Amino acid sequence: MEKVKVYIKGQEDKELYSFLRYYPMRIKNVGIEDIFSRQMVYDFKSGLLQQSIAKCVAKELVKTYGRKVKNVVFSCIPASSQEKNEVRNKAFSALVCQFSGAIDGYSHVKVLGERTSVHGTKVKKEIREQRMNEQNSIEVDAPFFFGKNVCIWDDIVTTGTSFCYFTSQLEKVGAHVTNGFFLGKTSYKYRPQS
């Protein structure tokens, strides 16, 4: 997996990278490598492939922070429900931190309700606004995050809305979000991989 720079408006001060280009199912006629990447995303969301992906993420964390990685909190953007969040992020976050030496932030973020899942669908502005209003269903441990450098993880980034709102929540309690890693960056225009 190769890192590719991600741009999110308003987050230019953060280093943001994706490991894969992700084409939703409605994008047909993609290459075999792109089908493989899509399946990796689906497998990750189901709780599979966590160890191999965690090793890649840990390697990038160590490359980014060096020995200072032990002072960095690794925090996953919560999934749409506590159940999905546990399947997707609990063991994964622990593995990334075990392999890199970073601080595991998983237990310091709680999903209080269920939010609308928006990945894999053509999202209308109203749904995105509803999702933004649902962000209060995430509770962060303010004393834990205060004054800490944080690296955020999410499986898919499309517009960056989830990243921006989670970053905002952490920064409101005094955290310093320095970067973000994403397994896949959604793309709607097919570009063959070289």
PDB file of C-alpha atoms in Angstrom:
ATOM      1  CA  MET A   1       0.000   0.000   0.000  1.00  0.00           C
ATOM      2  CA  GLU A   2       1.314   3.386  -0.988  1.00  0.00           C
ATOM      3  CA  LYS A   3       0.527   6.680   0.752  1.00  0.00           C
ATOM      4  CA  VAL A   4      -1.238   9.353  -1.321  1.00  0.00           C
ATOM      5  CA  LYS A   5      -1.754  12.937  -0.093  1.00  0.00           C
ATOM      6  CA  VAL A   6      -5.368  13.863   0.722  1.00  0.00           C
ATOM      7  CA  TYR A   7      -6.723  17.407   0.575  1.00  0.00           C
ATOM      8  CA  ILE A   8      -9.578  18.487   2.867  1.00  0.00           C
ATOM      9  CA  LYS A   9     -10.615  22.128   2.713  1.00  0.00           C
ATOM     10  CA  GLY A  10      -9.872  23.880   5.995  1.00  0.00           C
ATOM     11  CA  GLN A  11      -7.396  21.219   7.118  1.00  0.00           C
ATOM     12  CA  GLU A  12      -4.351  22.398   5.176  1.00  0.00           C
ATOM     13  CA  ASP A  13      -2.255  22.520   8.359  1.00  0.00           C
ATOM     14  CA  LYS A  14      -2.531  18.734   8.786  1.00  0.00           C
ATOM     15  CA  GLU A  15      -0.705  15.949   6.969  1.00  0.00           C
ATOM     16  CA  LEU A  16      -3.467  13.762   5.501  1.00  0.00           C
ATOM     17  CA  TYR A  17      -2.805  10.535   3.605  1.00  0.00           C
ATOM     18  CA  SER A  18      -4.718   7.655   2.093  1.00  0.00           C
ATOM     19  CA  PHE A  19      -3.339   4.191   1.408  1.00  0.00           C
ATOM     20  CA  LEU A  20      -5.792   3.229  -1.366  1.00  0.00           C
ATOM     21  CA  ARG A  21      -7.983   4.759  -4.034  1.00  0.00           C
ATOM     22  CA  TYR A  22     -11.546   3.569  -3.323  1.00  0.00           C
ATOM     23  CA  TYR A  23     -14.164   3.340  -6.082  1.00  0.00           C
ATOM     24  CA  PRO A  24     -17.734   2.757  -4.843  1.00  0.00           C
ATOM     25  CA  MET A  25     -19.632  -0.185  -6.368  1.00  0.00           C
ATOM     26  CA  ARG A  26     -21.519   2.096  -8.738  1.00  0.00           C
ATOM     27  CA  ILE A  27     -18.256   2.868 -10.515  1.00  0.00           C
ATOM     28  CA  LYS A  28     -18.072   0.025 -13.017  1.00  0.00           C
ATOM     29  CA  ASN A  29     -15.258  -1.123 -15.296  1.00  0.00           C
ATOM     30  CA  VAL A  30     -12.451  -0.568 -12.815  1.00  0.00           C
ATOM     31  CA  GLY A  31      -9.235  -2.563 -12.959  1.00  0.00           C
ATOM     32  CA  ILE A  32      -8.452  -5.692 -10.979  1.00  0.00           C
ATOM     33  CA  GLU A  33      -6.213  -3.751  -8.563  1.00  0.00           C
ATOM     34  CA  ASP A  34      -9.093  -1.368  -7.870  1.00  0.00           C
ATOM     35  CA  ILE A  35     -11.470  -4.276  -7.224  1.00  0.00           C
ATOM     36  CA  PHE A  36      -8.881  -5.675  -4.810  1.00  0.00           C
ATOM     37  CA  SER A  37      -8.633  -2.272  -3.054  1.00  0.00           C
ATOM     38  CA  ARG A  38     -12.421  -2.070  -2.802  1.00  0.00           C
ATOM     39  CA  GLN A  39     -12.532  -5.537  -1.247  1.00  0.00           C
ATOM     40  CA  MET A  40      -9.822  -4.554   1.246  1.00  0.00           C
ATOM     41  CA  VAL A  41     -12.026  -1.681   2.411  1.00  0.00           C
ATOM     42  CA  TYR A  42     -15.059  -3.987   2.769  1.00  0.00           C
ATOM     43  CA  ASP A  43     -12.989  -6.573   4.612  1.00  0.00           C
ATOM     44  CA  PHE A  44     -11.597  -3.942   6.980  1.00  0.00           C
ATOM     45  CA  LYS A  45     -15.102  -2.637   7.726  1.00  0.00           C
ATOM     46  CA  SER A  46     -16.082  -6.226   8.610  1.00  0.00           C
ATOM     47  CA  GLY A  47     -13.200  -6.567  11.070  1.00  0.00           C
ATOM     48  CA  LEU A  48     -10.889  -8.518   8.754  1.00  0.00           C
ATOM     49  CA  LEU A  49      -7.322  -7.704   7.624  1.00  0.00           C
ATOM     50  CA  GLN A  50      -6.754  -5.666  10.754  1.00  0.00           C
ATOM     51  CA  GLN A  51      -3.292  -6.983  11.537  1.00  0.00           C
ATOM     52  CA  SER A  52      -1.809  -6.347   8.080  1.00  0.00           C
ATOM     53  CA  ILE A  53      -3.380  -2.883   7.796  1.00  0.00           C
ATOM     54  CA  ALA A  54      -2.348  -2.052  11.379  1.00  0.00           C
ATOM     55  CA  LYS A  55       1.265  -2.879  10.495  1.00  0.00           C
ATOM     56  CA  CYS A  56       1.161  -0.463   7.533  1.00  0.00           C
ATOM     57  CA  VAL A  57      -0.380   2.305   9.641  1.00  0.00           C
ATOM     58  CA  ALA A  58       2.074   1.699  12.503  1.00  0.00           C
ATOM     59  CA  LYS A  59       4.999   1.888  10.065  1.00  0.00           C
ATOM     60  CA  GLU A  60       3.757   5.278   8.823  1.00  0.00           C
ATOM     61  CA  LEU A  61       3.249   6.542  12.374  1.00  0.00           C
ATOM     62  CA  VAL A  62       6.829   5.624  13.282  1.00  0.00           C
ATOM     63  CA  LYS A  63       8.105   7.160  10.024  1.00  0.00           C
ATOM     64  CA  THR A  64       6.159  10.369  10.735  1.00  0.00           C
ATOM     65  CA  TYR A  65       6.948  10.786  14.451  1.00  0.00           C
ATOM     66  CA  GLY A  66      10.093   8.767  15.087  1.00  0.00           C
ATOM     67  CA  ARG A  67      10.740   8.217  18.795  1.00  0.00           C
ATOM     68  CA  LYS A  68       8.108  10.840  19.658  1.00  0.00           C
ATOM     69  CA  VAL A  69       5.406   8.363  18.562  1.00  0.00           C
ATOM     70  CA  LYS A  70       5.126   7.252  22.206  1.00  0.00           C
ATOM     71  CA  ASN A  71       3.606  10.678  22.961  1.00  0.00           C
ATOM     72  CA  VAL A  72       1.030  10.549  20.133  1.00  0.00           C
ATOM     73  CA  VAL A  73      -2.565   9.429  20.632  1.00  0.00           C
ATOM     74  CA  PHE A  74      -3.941   7.267  17.821  1.00  0.00           C
ATOM     75  CA  SER A  75      -7.713   7.798  17.600  1.00  0.00           C
ATOM     76  CA  CYS A  76     -10.177   6.254  15.167  1.00  0.00           C
ATOM     77  CA  ILE A  77     -13.167   8.231  13.923  1.00  0.00           C
ATOM     78  CA  PRO A  78     -16.039   6.253  15.436  1.00  0.00           C
ATOM     79  CA  ALA A  79     -18.253   4.118  13.202  1.00  0.00           C
ATOM     80  CA  SER A  80     -21.984   4.838  13.000  1.00  0.00           C
ATOM     81  CA  SER A  81     -22.873   2.716  16.070  1.00  0.00           C
ATOM     82  CA  GLN A  82     -21.043   1.437  19.151  1.00  0.00           C
ATOM     83  CA  GLU A  83     -21.350  -2.144  17.866  1.00  0.00           C
ATOM     84  CA  LYS A  84     -19.819  -1.295  14.467  1.00  0.00           C
ATOM     85  CA  ASN A  85     -17.207   0.854  16.159  1.00  0.00           C
ATOM     86  CA  GLU A  86     -16.090  -2.033  18.361  1.00  0.00           C
ATOM     87  CA  VAL A  87     -15.871  -4.504  15.452  1.00  0.00           C
ATOM     88  CA  ARG A  88     -14.022  -2.056  13.236  1.00  0.00           C
ATOM     89  CA  ASN A  89     -11.797  -0.100  15.587  1.00  0.00           C
ATOM     90  CA  LYS A  90     -11.178  -1.650  19.013  1.00  0.00           C
ATOM     91  CA  ALA A  91      -8.697  -4.417  18.111  1.00  0.00           C
ATOM     92  CA  PHE A  92      -7.343  -2.412  15.170  1.00  0.00           C
ATOM     93  CA  SER A  93      -6.451   0.574  17.339  1.00  0.00           C
ATOM     94  CA  ALA A  94      -4.805  -1.697  19.912  1.00  0.00           C
ATOM     95  CA  LEU A  95      -2.728  -3.381  17.179  1.00  0.00           C
ATOM     96  CA  VAL A  96      -1.590  -0.078  15.645  1.00  0.00           C
ATOM     97  CA  CYS A  97      -0.466   1.110  19.079  1.00  0.00           C
ATOM     98  CA  GLN A  98       1.185  -2.206  19.937  1.00  0.00           C
ATOM     99  CA  PHE A  99       3.191  -2.122  16.678  1.00  0.00           C
ATOM    100  CA  SER A 100       4.056   1.597  16.802  1.00  0.00           C
ATOM    101  CA  GLY A 101       4.264   2.490  20.487  1.00  0.00           C
ATOM    102  CA  ALA A 102       1.572   5.197  20.136  1.00  0.00           C
ATOM    103  CA  ILE A 103      -1.082   5.769  22.815  1.00  0.00           C
ATOM    104  CA  ASP A 104      -4.397   4.010  22.169  1.00  0.00           C
ATOM    105  CA  GLY A 105      -7.244   6.527  22.188  1.00  0.00           C
ATOM    106  CA  TYR A 106     -10.021   4.015  21.438  1.00  0.00           C
ATOM    107  CA  SER A 107     -11.438   3.745  24.962  1.00  0.00           C
ATOM    108  CA  HIS A 108     -11.546   7.538  25.297  1.00  0.00           C
ATOM    109  CA  VAL A 109     -14.168   8.043  22.573  1.00  0.00           C
ATOM    110  CA  LYS A 110     -17.715   6.734  22.974  1.00  0.00           C
ATOM    111  CA  VAL A 111     -20.568   6.390  20.498  1.00  0.00           C
ATOM    112  CA  LEU A 112     -23.726   7.305  22.419  1.00  0.00           C
ATOM    113  CA  GLY A 113     -26.320   6.594  19.739  1.00  0.00           C
ATOM    114  CA  GLU A 114     -26.493   5.570  16.140  1.00  0.00           C
ATOM    115  CA  ARG A 115     -25.580   7.924  13.330  1.00  0.00           C
ATOM    116  CA  THR A 116     -26.513   7.808   9.675  1.00  0.00           C
ATOM    117  CA  SER A 117     -23.931   5.876   7.667  1.00  0.00           C
ATOM    118  CA  VAL A 118     -23.044   7.801   4.515  1.00  0.00           C
ATOM    119  CA  HIS A 119     -20.249   5.851   2.842  1.00  0.00           C
ATOM    120  CA  GLY A 120     -21.053   4.007  -0.346  1.00  0.00           C
ATOM    121  CA  THR A 121     -24.075   6.157  -1.137  1.00  0.00           C
ATOM    122  CA  LYS A 122     -24.502   9.287  -3.155  1.00  0.00           C
ATOM    123  CA  VAL A 123     -25.044  11.642  -0.245  1.00  0.00           C
ATOM    124  CA  LYS A 124     -27.338  14.600  -0.586  1.00  0.00           C
ATOM    125  CA  LYS A 125     -26.660  17.848   1.218  1.00  0.00           C
ATOM    126  CA  GLU A 126     -29.580  17.263   3.628  1.00  0.00           C
ATOM    127  CA  ILE A 127     -28.204  13.891   4.736  1.00  0.00           C
ATOM    128  CA  ARG A 128     -24.731  15.342   5.212  1.00  0.00           C
ATOM    129  CA  GLU A 129     -26.234  18.146   7.357  1.00  0.00           C
ATOM    130  CA  GLN A 130     -28.177  15.548   9.368  1.00  0.00           C
ATOM    131  CA  ARG A 131     -24.928  13.645   9.921  1.00  0.00           C
ATOM    132  CA  MET A 132     -23.227  16.842  11.093  1.00  0.00           C
ATOM    133  CA  ASN A 133     -26.002  17.394  13.645  1.00  0.00           C
ATOM    134  CA  GLU A 134     -25.607  13.805  14.849  1.00  0.00           C
ATOM    135  CA  GLN A 135     -21.951  14.349  15.737  1.00  0.00           C
ATOM    136  CA  ASN A 136     -23.027  15.114  19.291  1.00  0.00           C
ATOM    137  CA  SER A 137     -23.666  11.379  19.612  1.00  0.00           C
ATOM    138  CA  ILE A 138     -19.899  11.051  20.038  1.00  0.00           C
ATOM    139  CA  GLU A 139     -18.425  11.766  23.464  1.00  0.00           C
ATOM    140  CA  VAL A 140     -14.710  12.378  23.920  1.00  0.00           C
ATOM    141  CA  ASP A 141     -12.779  12.135  27.188  1.00  0.00           C
ATOM    142  CA  ALA A 142     -11.723  15.792  27.496  1.00  0.00           C
ATOM    143  CA  PRO A 143      -9.134  15.379  30.291  1.00  0.00           C
ATOM    144  CA  PHE A 144      -7.438  12.526  28.407  1.00  0.00           C
ATOM    145  CA  PHE A 145      -7.141  14.429  25.099  1.00  0.00           C
ATOM    146  CA  PHE A 146      -6.212  17.815  26.592  1.00  0.00           C
ATOM    147  CA  GLY A 147      -2.760  18.912  25.412  1.00  0.00           C
ATOM    148  CA  LYS A 148      -2.098  15.733  23.416  1.00  0.00           C
ATOM    149  CA  ASN A 149      -0.920  15.360  19.816  1.00  0.00           C
ATOM    150  CA  VAL A 150      -3.419  13.184  17.975  1.00  0.00           C
ATOM    151  CA  CYS A 151      -3.332  11.190  14.754  1.00  0.00           C
ATOM    152  CA  ILE A 152      -6.804  10.390  13.426  1.00  0.00           C
ATOM    153  CA  TRP A 153      -7.724   7.261  11.466  1.00  0.00           C
ATOM    154  CA  ASP A 154     -10.765   6.562   9.307  1.00  0.00           C
ATOM    155  CA  ASP A 155     -11.444   3.789   6.854  1.00  0.00           C
ATOM    156  CA  ILE A 156     -12.790   5.999   4.053  1.00  0.00           C
ATOM    157  CA  VAL A 157     -12.542   9.706   3.341  1.00  0.00           C
ATOM    158  CA  THR A 158     -14.877  11.185   0.751  1.00  0.00           C
ATOM    159  CA  THR A 159     -15.452  14.878   1.449  1.00  0.00           C
ATOM    160  CA  GLY A 160     -13.689  15.009   4.810  1.00  0.00           C
ATOM    161  CA  THR A 161     -16.824  15.966   6.757  1.00  0.00           C
ATOM    162  CA  SER A 162     -16.376  13.253   9.410  1.00  0.00           C
ATOM    163  CA  PHE A 163     -12.691  14.103   9.769  1.00  0.00           C
ATOM    164  CA  CYS A 164     -13.444  17.832  10.198  1.00  0.00           C
ATOM    165  CA  TYR A 165     -16.125  17.283  12.834  1.00  0.00           C
ATOM    166  CA  PHE A 166     -14.133  14.747  14.830  1.00  0.00           C
ATOM    167  CA  THR A 167     -11.077  17.010  14.654  1.00  0.00           C
ATOM    168  CA  SER A 168     -13.227  19.911  15.832  1.00  0.00           C
ATOM    169  CA  GLN A 169     -14.491  17.907  18.815  1.00  0.00           C
ATOM    170  CA  LEU A 170     -10.968  16.950  19.831  1.00  0.00           C
ATOM    171  CA  GLU A 171      -9.554  20.430  19.356  1.00  0.00           C
ATOM    172  CA  LYS A 172     -12.396  21.962  21.404  1.00  0.00           C
ATOM    173  CA  VAL A 173     -11.162  19.945  24.405  1.00  0.00           C
ATOM    174  CA  GLY A 174      -7.551  21.025  23.865  1.00  0.00           C
ATOM    175  CA  ALA A 175      -6.094  18.273  21.668  1.00  0.00           C
ATOM    176  CA  HIS A 176      -3.750  19.070  18.780  1.00  0.00           C
ATOM    177  CA  VAL A 177      -4.691  17.001  15.721  1.00  0.00           C
ATOM    178  CA  THR A 178      -1.529  16.821  13.650  1.00  0.00           C
ATOM    179  CA  ASN A 179      -2.436  14.369  10.910  1.00  0.00           C
ATOM    180  CA  GLY A 180      -4.833  11.778   9.578  1.00  0.00           C
ATOM    181  CA  PHE A 181      -4.545   8.453   7.820  1.00  0.00           C
ATOM    182  CA  PHE A 182      -7.296   6.865   5.748  1.00  0.00           C
ATOM    183  CA  LEU A 183      -7.436   3.374   4.307  1.00  0.00           C
ATOM    184  CA  GLY A 184      -9.191   4.649   1.185  1.00  0.00           C
ATOM    185  CA  LYS A 185      -9.938   7.944  -0.553  1.00  0.00           C
ATOM    186  CA  THR A 186     -13.203   7.842  -2.486  1.00  0.00           C
ATOM    187  CA  SER A 187     -12.843   8.557  -6.152  1.00  0.00           C
ATOM    188  CA  TYR A 188     -15.651   8.781  -8.701  1.00  0.00           C
ATOM    189  CA  LYS A 189     -13.577   9.300 -11.835  1.00  0.00           C
ATOM    190  CA  TYR A 190     -11.724   6.166 -12.789  1.00  0.00           C
ATOM    191  CA  ARG A 191      -7.990   6.500 -13.279  1.00  0.00           C
ATOM    192  CA  PRO A 192      -6.127   3.273 -14.063  1.00  0.00           C
ATOM    193  CA  GLN A 193      -3.306   2.522 -11.647  1.00  0.00           C
ATOM    194  CA  SER A 194       0.145   2.509 -13.186  1.00  0.00           C
TER     195      SER A 194
END
